[in-house]
Amino acid sequence: ADAKAAAPKPGAPPSAPAPSGVVPMSGLQKAVVKNMEWSLSVPTFQTSRSICTDKLDALYAQLKPKGVTVTALLAKAAAIALKQVPIMNAKYVPDAIEHPPAINVAVAVAMPDGGLITPTLASADEADLYSLSRSWADLVKRAREKALKPAEYSSGTFTLSNLGMMGVSSFGAILPPNTGAIMAIAASTPTVVQLPSGMIGVQKRMEVTVTADHRHIYGADSAAFLKAFAEVLEGDIDVLLKA
């Protein structure tokens, strides 16, 4: 019998034409430019730490079916560390240091039409993972719709920038205005390490890098914050389940 001809495979969708010429920036993109130029006037420094995420991954797998997000887990862990090292939640003002009344963790979100926005999880140290996850889903949805109120994207006291989901192995973030520090979170990847037993093993590890305002935050402060953050994720991670 004659072999049947194979059905033609659908072709790839046509790609969008490449931009050409001068393209005016959106209002949000212009705001990002202004913020980035502000950062050039601030003396900043960076500190990094490699953190094992095996316990974080296990907890996320347990809580994901209940609606808990990675963003909520990271924001909660950062808020706990900020409570232990409050100078990282403070900002410099002329000849003084301003300590805000709450720990509001902002998270950078890229907008589809260009620019960045930082929806804020207010009082992240006091909220539980479930409410943080619900709040984050709502904030991102309304950010995409350009329906956030100014207080919902301009009240952050500390910022997270997570490019780990894009496979980025390491990066440093630029400090946003009116804050003292921002933490860049890279991808978690299998890494060969020497275990406490002395044996060689494999752990999932991610690199996090803090960019801080050196006018009021010093290297020891940033190191203490990274240590506290690592202890939450590598130690008794069930502390994240407490409001």
PDB file of N, CA and C in Angstrom, residues 95-185:
ATOM      1  N   ASP A  95      21.887  64.426  56.690  1.00  0.00           N
ATOM      2  CA  ASP A  95      22.453  64.438  58.047  1.00  0.00           C
ATOM      3  C   ASP A  95      21.696  63.570  59.044  1.00  0.00           C
ATOM      4  N   ALA A  96      20.916  62.586  58.545  1.00  0.00           N
ATOM      5  CA  ALA A  96      20.144  61.730  59.458  1.00  0.00           C
ATOM      6  C   ALA A  96      19.781  60.418  58.776  1.00  0.00           C
ATOM      7  N   ILE A  97      19.264  59.501  59.570  1.00  0.00           N
ATOM      8  CA  ILE A  97      18.787  58.206  59.071  1.00  0.00           C
ATOM      9  C   ILE A  97      17.313  58.078  59.440  1.00  0.00           C
ATOM     10  N   GLU A  98      16.480  57.825  58.455  1.00  0.00           N
ATOM     11  CA  GLU A  98      15.040  57.709  58.689  1.00  0.00           C
ATOM     12  C   GLU A  98      14.634  56.238  58.759  1.00  0.00           C
ATOM     13  N   HIS A  99      14.056  55.838  59.889  1.00  0.00           N
ATOM     14  CA  HIS A  99      13.588  54.473  60.074  1.00  0.00           C
ATOM     15  C   HIS A  99      12.064  54.449  59.878  1.00  0.00           C
ATOM     16  N   PRO A 100      11.568  53.810  58.846  1.00  0.00           N
ATOM     17  CA  PRO A 100      10.120  53.792  58.598  1.00  0.00           C
ATOM     18  C   PRO A 100       9.385  52.958  59.642  1.00  0.00           C
ATOM     19  N   PRO A 101       8.095  53.194  59.806  1.00  0.00           N
ATOM     20  CA  PRO A 101       7.333  52.476  60.829  1.00  0.00           C
ATOM     21  C   PRO A 101       6.977  51.048  60.442  1.00  0.00           C
ATOM     22  N   ALA A 102       7.185  50.671  59.167  1.00  0.00           N
ATOM     23  CA  ALA A 102       6.792  49.333  58.710  1.00  0.00           C
ATOM     24  C   ALA A 102       7.855  48.768  57.785  1.00  0.00           C
ATOM     25  N   ILE A 103       7.806  47.456  57.604  1.00  0.00           N
ATOM     26  CA  ILE A 103       8.674  46.775  56.639  1.00  0.00           C
ATOM     27  C   ILE A 103       7.840  46.480  55.398  1.00  0.00           C
ATOM     28  N   ASN A 104       8.027  47.278  54.373  1.00  0.00           N
ATOM     29  CA  ASN A 104       7.270  47.143  53.127  1.00  0.00           C
ATOM     30  C   ASN A 104       8.215  46.643  52.029  1.00  0.00           C
ATOM     31  N   VAL A 105       8.020  45.405  51.604  1.00  0.00           N
ATOM     32  CA  VAL A 105       8.917  44.795  50.625  1.00  0.00           C
ATOM     33  C   VAL A 105       8.359  45.008  49.217  1.00  0.00           C
ATOM     34  N   ALA A 106       9.085  45.781  48.422  1.00  0.00           N
ATOM     35  CA  ALA A 106       8.720  46.002  47.025  1.00  0.00           C
ATOM     36  C   ALA A 106       9.416  44.956  46.154  1.00  0.00           C
ATOM     37  N   VAL A 107       8.773  44.584  45.058  1.00  0.00           N
ATOM     38  CA  VAL A 107       9.343  43.584  44.149  1.00  0.00           C
ATOM     39  C   VAL A 107       9.260  44.133  42.731  1.00  0.00           C
ATOM     40  N   ALA A 108      10.395  44.162  42.042  1.00  0.00           N
ATOM     41  CA  ALA A 108      10.451  44.721  40.693  1.00  0.00           C
ATOM     42  C   ALA A 108       9.698  43.830  39.708  1.00  0.00           C
ATOM     43  N   VAL A 109       8.881  44.464  38.870  1.00  0.00           N
ATOM     44  CA  VAL A 109       8.110  43.763  37.841  1.00  0.00           C
ATOM     45  C   VAL A 109       8.317  44.490  36.514  1.00  0.00           C
ATOM     46  N   ALA A 110       8.711  43.739  35.489  1.00  0.00           N
ATOM     47  CA  ALA A 110       8.867  44.320  34.153  1.00  0.00           C
ATOM     48  C   ALA A 110       7.497  44.432  33.499  1.00  0.00           C
ATOM     49  N   MET A 111       7.228  45.594  32.914  1.00  0.00           N
ATOM     50  CA  MET A 111       5.949  45.809  32.249  1.00  0.00           C
ATOM     51  C   MET A 111       6.043  45.380  30.785  1.00  0.00           C
ATOM     52  N   PRO A 112       4.956  44.843  30.225  1.00  0.00           N
ATOM     53  CA  PRO A 112       4.993  44.334  28.852  1.00  0.00           C
ATOM     54  C   PRO A 112       5.388  45.387  27.818  1.00  0.00           C
ATOM     55  N   ASP A 113       4.996  46.636  28.041  1.00  0.00           N
ATOM     56  CA  ASP A 113       5.286  47.678  27.064  1.00  0.00           C
ATOM     57  C   ASP A 113       6.516  48.500  27.436  1.00  0.00           C
ATOM     58  N   GLY A 114       7.336  47.970  28.339  1.00  0.00           N
ATOM     59  CA  GLY A 114       8.575  48.644  28.708  1.00  0.00           C
ATOM     60  C   GLY A 114       8.489  49.295  30.067  1.00  0.00           C
ATOM     61  N   GLY A 115       9.642  49.408  30.720  1.00  0.00           N
ATOM     62  CA  GLY A 115       9.694  50.027  32.032  1.00  0.00           C
ATOM     63  C   GLY A 115       9.541  49.011  33.153  1.00  0.00           C
ATOM     64  N   LEU A 116       9.738  49.478  34.348  1.00  0.00           N
ATOM     65  CA  LEU A 116       9.631  48.658  35.554  1.00  0.00           C
ATOM     66  C   LEU A 116       8.698  49.324  36.554  1.00  0.00           C
ATOM     67  N   ILE A 117       8.065  48.496  37.376  1.00  0.00           N
ATOM     68  CA  ILE A 117       7.260  49.022  38.468  1.00  0.00           C
ATOM     69  C   ILE A 117       7.514  48.125  39.676  1.00  0.00           C
ATOM     70  N   THR A 118       7.333  48.674  40.860  1.00  0.00           N
ATOM     71  CA  THR A 118       7.664  47.917  42.074  1.00  0.00           C
ATOM     72  C   THR A 118       6.457  47.813  43.006  1.00  0.00           C
ATOM     73  N   PRO A 119       5.521  46.910  42.709  1.00  0.00           N
ATOM     74  CA  PRO A 119       4.398  46.694  43.630  1.00  0.00           C
ATOM     75  C   PRO A 119       4.928  46.307  45.009  1.00  0.00           C
ATOM     76  N   THR A 120       4.219  46.762  46.033  1.00  0.00           N
ATOM     77  CA  THR A 120       4.743  46.650  47.395  1.00  0.00           C
ATOM     78  C   THR A 120       3.861  45.783  48.288  1.00  0.00           C
ATOM     79  N   LEU A 121       4.507  44.842  48.963  1.00  0.00           N
ATOM     80  CA  LEU A 121       3.831  44.021  49.966  1.00  0.00           C
ATOM     81  C   LEU A 121       3.997  44.714  51.314  1.00  0.00           C
ATOM     82  N   ALA A 122       2.954  45.395  51.741  1.00  0.00           N
ATOM     83  CA  ALA A 122       3.020  46.198  52.962  1.00  0.00           C
ATOM     84  C   ALA A 122       3.083  45.318  54.210  1.00  0.00           C
ATOM     85  N   SER A 123       3.881  45.761  55.181  1.00  0.00           N
ATOM     86  CA  SER A 123       4.016  45.056  56.466  1.00  0.00           C
ATOM     87  C   SER A 123       4.234  43.563  56.252  1.00  0.00           C
ATOM     88  N   ALA A 124       5.212  43.242  55.409  1.00  0.00           N
ATOM     89  CA  ALA A 124       5.454  41.846  55.032  1.00  0.00           C
ATOM     90  C   ALA A 124       5.876  40.985  56.207  1.00  0.00           C
ATOM     91  N   ASP A 125       6.439  41.598  57.238  1.00  0.00           N
ATOM     92  CA  ASP A 125       6.851  40.815  58.403  1.00  0.00           C
ATOM     93  C   ASP A 125       5.663  40.360  59.238  1.00  0.00           C
ATOM     94  N   GLU A 126       4.540  41.055  59.119  1.00  0.00           N
ATOM     95  CA  GLU A 126       3.368  40.745  59.934  1.00  0.00           C
ATOM     96  C   GLU A 126       2.350  39.876  59.203  1.00  0.00           C
ATOM     97  N   ALA A 127       2.392  39.877  57.875  1.00  0.00           N
ATOM     98  CA  ALA A 127       1.408  39.124  57.087  1.00  0.00           C
ATOM     99  C   ALA A 127       1.831  37.666  56.950  1.00  0.00           C
ATOM    100  N   ASP A 128       0.842  36.754  56.838  1.00  0.00           N
ATOM    101  CA  ASP A 128       1.169  35.341  56.623  1.00  0.00           C
ATOM    102  C   ASP A 128       1.378  35.077  55.139  1.00  0.00           C
ATOM    103  N   LEU A 129       1.928  33.917  54.821  1.00  0.00           N
ATOM    104  CA  LEU A 129       2.280  33.589  53.435  1.00  0.00           C
ATOM    105  C   LEU A 129       1.066  33.572  52.516  1.00  0.00           C
ATOM    106  N   TYR A 130      -0.072  33.163  53.035  1.00  0.00           N
ATOM    107  CA  TYR A 130      -1.264  33.054  52.194  1.00  0.00           C
ATOM    108  C   TYR A 130      -1.781  34.438  51.805  1.00  0.00           C
ATOM    109  N   SER A 131      -1.834  35.353  52.761  1.00  0.00           N
ATOM    110  CA  SER A 131      -2.300  36.708  52.446  1.00  0.00           C
ATOM    111  C   SER A 131      -1.275  37.439  51.580  1.00  0.00           C
ATOM    112  N   LEU A 132       0.019  37.187  51.831  1.00  0.00           N
ATOM    113  CA  LEU A 132       1.046  37.793  50.970  1.00  0.00           C
ATOM    114  C   LEU A 132       0.894  37.306  49.532  1.00  0.00           C
ATOM    115  N   SER A 133       0.631  36.022  49.358  1.00  0.00           N
ATOM    116  CA  SER A 133       0.480  35.464  48.011  1.00  0.00           C
ATOM    117  C   SER A 133      -0.749  36.034  47.310  1.00  0.00           C
ATOM    118  N   ARG A 134      -1.858  36.158  48.042  1.00  0.00           N
ATOM    119  CA  ARG A 134      -3.068  36.740  47.452  1.00  0.00           C
ATOM    120  C   ARG A 134      -2.831  38.204  47.088  1.00  0.00           C
ATOM    121  N   SER A 135      -2.176  38.925  47.984  1.00  0.00           N
ATOM    122  CA  SER A 135      -1.895  40.338  47.717  1.00  0.00           C
ATOM    123  C   SER A 135      -1.002  40.489  46.494  1.00  0.00           C
ATOM    124  N   TRP A 136       0.008  39.613  46.391  1.00  0.00           N
ATOM    125  CA  TRP A 136       0.936  39.721  45.267  1.00  0.00           C
ATOM    126  C   TRP A 136       0.228  39.454  43.939  1.00  0.00           C
ATOM    127  N   ALA A 137      -0.612  38.436  43.898  1.00  0.00           N
ATOM    128  CA  ALA A 137      -1.348  38.140  42.669  1.00  0.00           C
ATOM    129  C   ALA A 137      -2.209  39.332  42.254  1.00  0.00           C
ATOM    130  N   ASP A 138      -2.857  39.956  43.228  1.00  0.00           N
ATOM    131  CA  ASP A 138      -3.701  41.116  42.937  1.00  0.00           C
ATOM    132  C   ASP A 138      -2.871  42.309  42.474  1.00  0.00           C
ATOM    133  N   LEU A 139      -1.733  42.537  43.127  1.00  0.00           N
ATOM    134  CA  LEU A 139      -0.875  43.668  42.763  1.00  0.00           C
ATOM    135  C   LEU A 139      -0.339  43.519  41.343  1.00  0.00           C
ATOM    136  N   VAL A 140       0.121  42.316  40.991  1.00  0.00           N
ATOM    137  CA  VAL A 140       0.675  42.099  39.655  1.00  0.00           C
ATOM    138  C   VAL A 140      -0.407  42.264  38.596  1.00  0.00           C
ATOM    139  N   LYS A 141      -1.595  41.732  38.868  1.00  0.00           N
ATOM    140  CA  LYS A 141      -2.701  41.858  37.913  1.00  0.00           C
ATOM    141  C   LYS A 141      -3.022  43.327  37.656  1.00  0.00           C
ATOM    142  N   ARG A 142      -3.133  44.094  38.729  1.00  0.00           N
ATOM    143  CA  ARG A 142      -3.485  45.502  38.552  1.00  0.00           C
ATOM    144  C   ARG A 142      -2.308  46.322  38.020  1.00  0.00           C
ATOM    145  N   ALA A 143      -1.077  45.853  38.274  1.00  0.00           N
ATOM    146  CA  ALA A 143       0.082  46.528  37.679  1.00  0.00           C
ATOM    147  C   ALA A 143       0.051  46.387  36.165  1.00  0.00           C
ATOM    148  N   ARG A 144      -0.270  45.185  35.676  1.00  0.00           N
ATOM    149  CA  ARG A 144      -0.367  44.958  34.227  1.00  0.00           C
ATOM    150  C   ARG A 144      -1.480  45.809  33.610  1.00  0.00           C
ATOM    151  N   GLU A 145      -2.524  46.037  34.416  1.00  0.00           N
ATOM    152  CA  GLU A 145      -3.646  46.853  33.939  1.00  0.00           C
ATOM    153  C   GLU A 145      -3.419  48.347  34.163  1.00  0.00           C
ATOM    154  N   LYS A 146      -2.260  48.677  34.753  1.00  0.00           N
ATOM    155  CA  LYS A 146      -1.907  50.066  35.077  1.00  0.00           C
ATOM    156  C   LYS A 146      -2.965  50.688  35.995  1.00  0.00           C
ATOM    157  N   ALA A 147      -3.368  49.887  36.982  1.00  0.00           N
ATOM    158  CA  ALA A 147      -4.437  50.315  37.889  1.00  0.00           C
ATOM    159  C   ALA A 147      -3.966  50.417  39.339  1.00  0.00           C
ATOM    160  N   LEU A 148      -2.658  50.413  39.574  1.00  0.00           N
ATOM    161  CA  LEU A 148      -2.168  50.531  40.939  1.00  0.00           C
ATOM    162  C   LEU A 148      -2.255  51.971  41.426  1.00  0.00           C
ATOM    163  N   LYS A 149      -2.526  52.117  42.713  1.00  0.00           N
ATOM    164  CA  LYS A 149      -2.470  53.432  43.329  1.00  0.00           C
ATOM    165  C   LYS A 149      -1.006  53.768  43.639  1.00  0.00           C
ATOM    166  N   PRO A 150      -0.627  55.047  43.635  1.00  0.00           N
ATOM    167  CA  PRO A 150       0.776  55.405  43.905  1.00  0.00           C
ATOM    168  C   PRO A 150       1.348  54.766  45.162  1.00  0.00           C
ATOM    169  N   ALA A 151       0.547  54.698  46.222  1.00  0.00           N
ATOM    170  CA  ALA A 151       1.042  54.119  47.471  1.00  0.00           C
ATOM    171  C   ALA A 151       1.355  52.637  47.330  1.00  0.00           C
ATOM    172  N   GLU A 152       0.804  51.996  46.310  1.00  0.00           N
ATOM    173  CA  GLU A 152       1.013  50.559  46.127  1.00  0.00           C
ATOM    174  C   GLU A 152       2.285  50.247  45.349  1.00  0.00           C
ATOM    175  N   TYR A 153       2.934  51.268  44.799  1.00  0.00           N
ATOM    176  CA  TYR A 153       4.194  51.008  44.100  1.00  0.00           C
ATOM    177  C   TYR A 153       5.302  51.992  44.494  1.00  0.00           C
ATOM    178  N   SER A 154       5.045  52.873  45.428  1.00  0.00           N
ATOM    179  CA  SER A 154       6.068  53.854  45.812  1.00  0.00           C
ATOM    180  C   SER A 154       6.339  53.867  47.320  1.00  0.00           C
ATOM    181  N   SER A 155       5.827  52.859  48.030  1.00  0.00           N
ATOM    182  CA  SER A 155       5.976  52.853  49.492  1.00  0.00           C
ATOM    183  C   SER A 155       6.943  51.786  49.989  1.00  0.00           C
ATOM    184  N   GLY A 156       7.690  51.174  49.085  1.00  0.00           N
ATOM    185  CA  GLY A 156       8.622  50.128  49.490  1.00  0.00           C
ATOM    186  C   GLY A 156       9.753  50.683  50.341  1.00  0.00           C
ATOM    187  N   THR A 157      10.151  49.920  51.361  1.00  0.00           N
ATOM    188  CA  THR A 157      11.291  50.302  52.199  1.00  0.00           C
ATOM    189  C   THR A 157      12.505  49.429  51.897  1.00  0.00           C
ATOM    190  N   PHE A 158      12.296  48.348  51.168  1.00  0.00           N
ATOM    191  CA  PHE A 158      13.349  47.436  50.740  1.00  0.00           C
ATOM    192  C   PHE A 158      12.828  46.756  49.480  1.00  0.00           C
ATOM    193  N   THR A 159      13.727  46.474  48.532  1.00  0.00           N
ATOM    194  CA  THR A 159      13.279  45.961  47.241  1.00  0.00           C
ATOM    195  C   THR A 159      13.939  44.641  46.908  1.00  0.00           C
ATOM    196  N   LEU A 160      13.163  43.749  46.255  1.00  0.00           N
ATOM    197  CA  LEU A 160      13.673  42.508  45.692  1.00  0.00           C
ATOM    198  C   LEU A 160      13.607  42.582  44.173  1.00  0.00           C
ATOM    199  N   SER A 161      14.642  42.087  43.518  1.00  0.00           N
ATOM    200  CA  SER A 161      14.641  41.941  42.061  1.00  0.00           C
ATOM    201  C   SER A 161      15.007  40.500  41.755  1.00  0.00           C
ATOM    202  N   ASN A 162      14.061  39.750  41.222  1.00  0.00           N
ATOM    203  CA  ASN A 162      14.252  38.312  41.019  1.00  0.00           C
ATOM    204  C   ASN A 162      14.306  37.992  39.526  1.00  0.00           C
ATOM    205  N   LEU A 163      15.511  37.698  39.035  1.00  0.00           N
ATOM    206  CA  LEU A 163      15.685  37.239  37.658  1.00  0.00           C
ATOM    207  C   LEU A 163      16.008  35.749  37.630  1.00  0.00           C
ATOM    208  N   GLY A 164      15.880  35.110  38.777  1.00  0.00           N
ATOM    209  CA  GLY A 164      16.181  33.688  38.855  1.00  0.00           C
ATOM    210  C   GLY A 164      15.305  32.853  37.942  1.00  0.00           C
ATOM    211  N   MET A 165      14.024  33.251  37.800  1.00  0.00           N
ATOM    212  CA  MET A 165      13.119  32.467  36.960  1.00  0.00           C
ATOM    213  C   MET A 165      13.512  32.532  35.484  1.00  0.00           C
ATOM    214  N   MET A 166      14.417  33.453  35.134  1.00  0.00           N
ATOM    215  CA  MET A 166      14.903  33.574  33.763  1.00  0.00           C
ATOM    216  C   MET A 166      16.263  32.904  33.585  1.00  0.00           C
ATOM    217  N   GLY A 167      16.720  32.210  34.624  1.00  0.00           N
ATOM    218  CA  GLY A 167      17.958  31.467  34.514  1.00  0.00           C
ATOM    219  C   GLY A 167      19.221  32.275  34.731  1.00  0.00           C
ATOM    220  N   VAL A 168      19.088  33.512  35.198  1.00  0.00           N
ATOM    221  CA  VAL A 168      20.258  34.356  35.425  1.00  0.00           C
ATOM    222  C   VAL A 168      21.046  33.815  36.619  1.00  0.00           C
ATOM    223  N   SER A 169      22.346  33.612  36.440  1.00  0.00           N
ATOM    224  CA  SER A 169      23.150  32.987  37.486  1.00  0.00           C
ATOM    225  C   SER A 169      23.656  33.977  38.529  1.00  0.00           C
ATOM    226  N   SER A 170      23.798  35.242  38.152  1.00  0.00           N
ATOM    227  CA  SER A 170      24.295  36.253  39.086  1.00  0.00           C
ATOM    228  C   SER A 170      24.077  37.625  38.483  1.00  0.00           C
ATOM    229  N   PHE A 171      23.671  38.591  39.315  1.00  0.00           N
ATOM    230  CA  PHE A 171      23.542  39.971  38.837  1.00  0.00           C
ATOM    231  C   PHE A 171      23.447  40.913  40.019  1.00  0.00           C
ATOM    232  N   GLY A 172      23.678  42.180  39.746  1.00  0.00           N
ATOM    233  CA  GLY A 172      23.515  43.212  40.753  1.00  0.00           C
ATOM    234  C   GLY A 172      22.427  44.172  40.318  1.00  0.00           C
ATOM    235  N   ALA A 173      21.603  44.633  41.254  1.00  0.00           N
ATOM    236  CA  ALA A 173      20.494  45.535  40.941  1.00  0.00           C
ATOM    237  C   ALA A 173      20.863  46.969  41.322  1.00  0.00           C
ATOM    238  N   ILE A 174      20.217  47.911  40.672  1.00  0.00           N
ATOM    239  CA  ILE A 174      20.447  49.330  40.935  1.00  0.00           C
ATOM    240  C   ILE A 174      19.493  49.805  42.022  1.00  0.00           C
ATOM    241  N   LEU A 175      20.031  50.570  42.968  1.00  0.00           N
ATOM    242  CA  LEU A 175      19.247  51.032  44.116  1.00  0.00           C
ATOM    243  C   LEU A 175      18.125  51.974  43.694  1.00  0.00           C
ATOM    244  N   PRO A 176      16.875  51.685  44.087  1.00  0.00           N
ATOM    245  CA  PRO A 176      15.765  52.593  43.788  1.00  0.00           C
ATOM    246  C   PRO A 176      15.803  53.816  44.707  1.00  0.00           C
ATOM    247  N   PRO A 177      15.201  54.926  44.291  1.00  0.00           N
ATOM    248  CA  PRO A 177      15.160  56.123  45.142  1.00  0.00           C
ATOM    249  C   PRO A 177      14.419  55.867  46.457  1.00  0.00           C
ATOM    250  N   ASN A 178      14.821  56.617  47.480  1.00  0.00           N
ATOM    251  CA  ASN A 178      14.148  56.624  48.777  1.00  0.00           C
ATOM    252  C   ASN A 178      14.177  55.288  49.503  1.00  0.00           C
ATOM    253  N   THR A 179      15.187  54.469  49.204  1.00  0.00           N
ATOM    254  CA  THR A 179      15.387  53.226  49.942  1.00  0.00           C
ATOM    255  C   THR A 179      16.871  53.088  50.264  1.00  0.00           C
ATOM    256  N   GLY A 180      17.177  52.150  51.156  1.00  0.00           N
ATOM    257  CA  GLY A 180      18.567  51.948  51.537  1.00  0.00           C
ATOM    258  C   GLY A 180      19.218  50.758  50.871  1.00  0.00           C
ATOM    259  N   ALA A 181      18.388  49.790  50.395  1.00  0.00           N
ATOM    260  CA  ALA A 181      18.984  48.579  49.841  1.00  0.00           C
ATOM    261  C   ALA A 181      18.015  47.855  48.920  1.00  0.00           C
ATOM    262  N   ILE A 182      18.604  47.074  48.023  1.00  0.00           N
ATOM    263  CA  ILE A 182      17.846  46.209  47.114  1.00  0.00           C
ATOM    264  C   ILE A 182      18.599  44.892  47.017  1.00  0.00           C
ATOM    265  N   MET A 183      17.878  43.776  46.941  1.00  0.00           N
ATOM    266  CA  MET A 183      18.523  42.466  46.834  1.00  0.00           C
ATOM    267  C   MET A 183      18.173  41.804  45.509  1.00  0.00           C
ATOM    268  N   ALA A 184      19.217  41.426  44.764  1.00  0.00           N
ATOM    269  CA  ALA A 184      19.062  40.715  43.503  1.00  0.00           C
ATOM    270  C   ALA A 184      19.101  39.220  43.772  1.00  0.00           C
ATOM    271  N   ILE A 185      18.119  38.493  43.230  1.00  0.00           N
ATOM    272  CA  ILE A 185      18.003  37.056  43.469  1.00  0.00           C
ATOM    273  C   ILE A 185      18.197  36.328  42.145  1.00  0.00           C
TER     274      ILE A 185
END
